[in-house]
Amino acid sequence: MADKTCVVCGRRIEWRKRWERDWDEVRHCGSACRRRGLREVDARLEAAIEGLLDARARAATICPSEAARQVDPGGWRELMEPARMAARRLVEKGTVQIVQGGRVVDPSTAKGPIRLRRSK
């Protein structure tokens, strides 16, 4: 089976036997992402990440919290997971890399603090 990525959270979709007949139509990793869907704030977070990276040196990194603060300065903490989701979607598009300790990490399994940089 070909690897797939959830259109909402950007994580790798694990193949399940019950999806065998419908695998080509599967777009979400589970019911939570299917219910949540993509929102207007998700597009704003992606744009904020790309804008912040464009304003920095090519090799510079940003924290997802910078994008969340730009989108909603007062409620940025609630946007931290959506900002990480936006970063994972940008990784899937090939425009961003997620790094920890200067090394590129798998967006589906990264835990803890992350930084974002432009893809090379």
mmCIF file of C-alpha atoms in Angstrom:
data_model
loop_
_atom_site.group_PDB
_atom_site.id
_atom_site.type_symbol
_atom_site.label_atom_id
_atom_site.label_comp_id
_atom_site.label_asym_id
_atom_site.label_seq_id
_atom_site.Cartn_x
_atom_site.Cartn_y
_atom_site.Cartn_z
ATOM 1 C CA MET A 1 0.000 0.000 0.000
ATOM 2 C CA ALA A 2 1.178 3.493 -0.842
ATOM 3 C CA ASP A 3 1.881 5.846 2.044
ATOM 4 C CA LYS A 4 -0.784 8.451 2.657
ATOM 5 C CA THR A 5 -0.890 11.552 4.787
ATOM 6 C CA CYS A 6 -3.946 12.907 6.608
ATOM 7 C CA VAL A 7 -5.178 16.124 4.964
ATOM 8 C CA VAL A 8 -5.970 17.631 8.383
ATOM 9 C CA CYS A 9 -3.199 16.709 10.819
ATOM 10 C CA GLY A 10 -0.459 15.851 8.326
ATOM 11 C CA ARG A 11 0.420 12.558 10.021
ATOM 12 C CA ARG A 12 1.023 9.331 8.147
ATOM 13 C CA ILE A 13 -2.151 7.270 7.767
ATOM 14 C CA GLU A 14 -1.729 3.724 8.979
ATOM 15 C CA TRP A 15 -3.372 1.192 6.680
ATOM 16 C CA ARG A 16 -6.273 -0.706 8.247
ATOM 17 C CA LYS A 17 -7.863 -3.887 6.994
ATOM 18 C CA ARG A 18 -11.346 -2.327 7.065
ATOM 19 C CA TRP A 19 -10.152 0.278 4.544
ATOM 20 C CA GLU A 20 -9.014 -2.366 2.057
ATOM 21 C CA ARG A 21 -11.804 -1.687 -0.463
ATOM 22 C CA ASP A 22 -11.850 2.104 0.093
ATOM 23 C CA TRP A 23 -8.110 2.824 0.446
ATOM 24 C CA ASP A 24 -8.066 5.149 -2.568
ATOM 25 C CA GLU A 25 -10.744 7.379 -0.972
ATOM 26 C CA VAL A 26 -9.200 7.542 2.536
ATOM 27 C CA ARG A 27 -8.157 11.130 3.333
ATOM 28 C CA HIS A 28 -8.267 11.282 7.147
ATOM 29 C CA CYS A 29 -6.350 9.294 9.748
ATOM 30 C CA GLY A 30 -9.420 8.909 11.943
ATOM 31 C CA SER A 31 -12.786 10.236 12.968
ATOM 32 C CA ALA A 32 -11.383 13.176 14.968
ATOM 33 C CA CYS A 33 -9.662 14.622 11.893
ATOM 34 C CA ARG A 34 -12.696 13.894 9.732
ATOM 35 C CA ARG A 35 -14.918 15.821 12.193
ATOM 36 C CA ARG A 36 -12.453 18.700 12.616
ATOM 37 C CA GLY A 37 -11.757 19.226 8.926
ATOM 38 C CA LEU A 38 -9.662 22.087 7.599
ATOM 39 C CA ARG A 39 -10.594 25.502 8.946
ATOM 40 C CA GLU A 40 -9.822 29.060 7.933
ATOM 41 C CA VAL A 41 -7.339 29.335 10.819
ATOM 42 C CA ASP A 42 -5.372 26.415 9.345
ATOM 43 C CA ALA A 43 -4.755 28.335 6.123
ATOM 44 C CA ARG A 44 -3.769 31.411 8.157
ATOM 45 C CA LEU A 45 -1.270 29.344 10.165
ATOM 46 C CA GLU A 46 0.291 27.897 7.000
ATOM 47 C CA ALA A 47 0.585 31.403 5.529
ATOM 48 C CA ALA A 48 2.108 32.711 8.780
ATOM 49 C CA ILE A 49 4.721 29.924 8.821
ATOM 50 C CA GLU A 50 5.682 30.583 5.210
ATOM 51 C CA GLY A 51 5.732 34.355 5.768
ATOM 52 C CA LEU A 52 7.962 34.093 8.824
ATOM 53 C CA LEU A 53 10.363 31.787 6.993
ATOM 54 C CA ASP A 54 10.427 34.099 3.955
ATOM 55 C CA ALA A 55 11.429 36.994 6.219
ATOM 56 C CA ARG A 56 14.440 35.100 7.589
ATOM 57 C CA ALA A 57 17.700 33.818 6.199
ATOM 58 C CA ARG A 58 17.393 30.643 4.103
ATOM 59 C CA ALA A 59 18.885 28.403 6.824
ATOM 60 C CA ALA A 60 17.062 30.090 9.739
ATOM 61 C CA THR A 61 14.405 28.296 11.758
ATOM 62 C CA ILE A 62 11.237 29.361 13.513
ATOM 63 C CA CYS A 63 9.165 27.911 16.324
ATOM 64 C CA PRO A 64 5.532 27.028 15.512
ATOM 65 C CA SER A 65 4.551 29.295 18.416
ATOM 66 C CA GLU A 66 5.726 32.309 16.402
ATOM 67 C CA ALA A 67 3.104 31.546 13.748
ATOM 68 C CA ALA A 68 0.444 30.935 16.417
ATOM 69 C CA ARG A 69 1.263 34.280 18.064
ATOM 70 C CA GLN A 70 1.050 36.050 14.707
ATOM 71 C CA VAL A 71 -2.398 34.567 13.985
ATOM 72 C CA ASP A 72 -3.852 35.145 17.486
ATOM 73 C CA PRO A 73 -1.633 37.044 19.953
ATOM 74 C CA GLY A 74 -4.074 36.558 22.838
ATOM 75 C CA GLY A 75 -5.041 32.924 22.273
ATOM 76 C CA TRP A 76 -1.878 31.529 20.716
ATOM 77 C CA ARG A 77 -1.563 28.652 23.185
ATOM 78 C CA GLU A 78 -4.772 27.079 21.854
ATOM 79 C CA LEU A 79 -3.270 27.275 18.364
ATOM 80 C CA MET A 80 -0.107 25.309 19.161
ATOM 81 C CA GLU A 81 -1.386 21.913 17.988
ATOM 82 C CA PRO A 82 -3.051 23.439 14.902
ATOM 83 C CA ALA A 83 0.309 25.171 14.165
ATOM 84 C CA ARG A 84 2.110 21.825 14.376
ATOM 85 C CA MET A 85 -0.546 20.347 12.073
ATOM 86 C CA ALA A 86 0.016 23.193 9.606
ATOM 87 C CA ALA A 87 3.763 22.514 9.731
ATOM 88 C CA ARG A 88 3.193 18.814 8.982
ATOM 89 C CA ARG A 89 0.979 19.698 6.010
ATOM 90 C CA LEU A 90 3.728 21.992 4.693
ATOM 91 C CA VAL A 91 6.225 19.148 5.079
ATOM 92 C CA GLU A 92 3.928 17.013 2.924
ATOM 93 C CA LYS A 93 3.881 19.795 0.306
ATOM 94 C CA GLY A 94 7.679 19.812 0.384
ATOM 95 C CA THR A 95 8.165 23.450 1.429
ATOM 96 C CA VAL A 96 9.161 22.999 5.092
ATOM 97 C CA GLN A 97 11.254 20.633 7.205
ATOM 98 C CA ILE A 98 10.701 19.851 10.869
ATOM 99 C CA VAL A 99 13.929 19.723 12.866
ATOM 100 C CA GLN A 100 14.952 18.835 16.391
ATOM 101 C CA GLY A 101 18.495 19.465 17.512
ATOM 102 C CA GLY A 102 19.369 20.553 13.979
ATOM 103 C CA ARG A 103 18.322 17.199 12.471
ATOM 104 C CA VAL A 104 15.331 16.620 10.219
ATOM 105 C CA VAL A 105 12.768 14.407 11.972
ATOM 106 C CA ASP A 106 9.739 12.436 10.840
ATOM 107 C CA PRO A 107 6.721 14.757 11.239
ATOM 108 C CA SER A 108 4.433 11.855 12.166
ATOM 109 C CA THR A 109 6.530 10.759 15.142
ATOM 110 C CA ALA A 110 8.222 13.961 16.381
ATOM 111 C CA LYS A 111 7.617 14.566 20.072
ATOM 112 C CA GLY A 112 8.587 17.620 22.093
ATOM 113 C CA PRO A 113 9.872 20.991 20.893
ATOM 114 C CA ILE A 114 10.327 21.364 17.153
ATOM 115 C CA ARG A 115 11.686 24.025 14.826
ATOM 116 C CA LEU A 116 10.707 24.706 11.233
ATOM 117 C CA ARG A 117 12.951 25.602 8.309
ATOM 118 C CA ARG A 118 12.670 25.845 4.542
ATOM 119 C CA SER A 119 13.301 22.651 2.611
ATOM 120 C CA LYS A 120 16.671 22.578 0.935
#
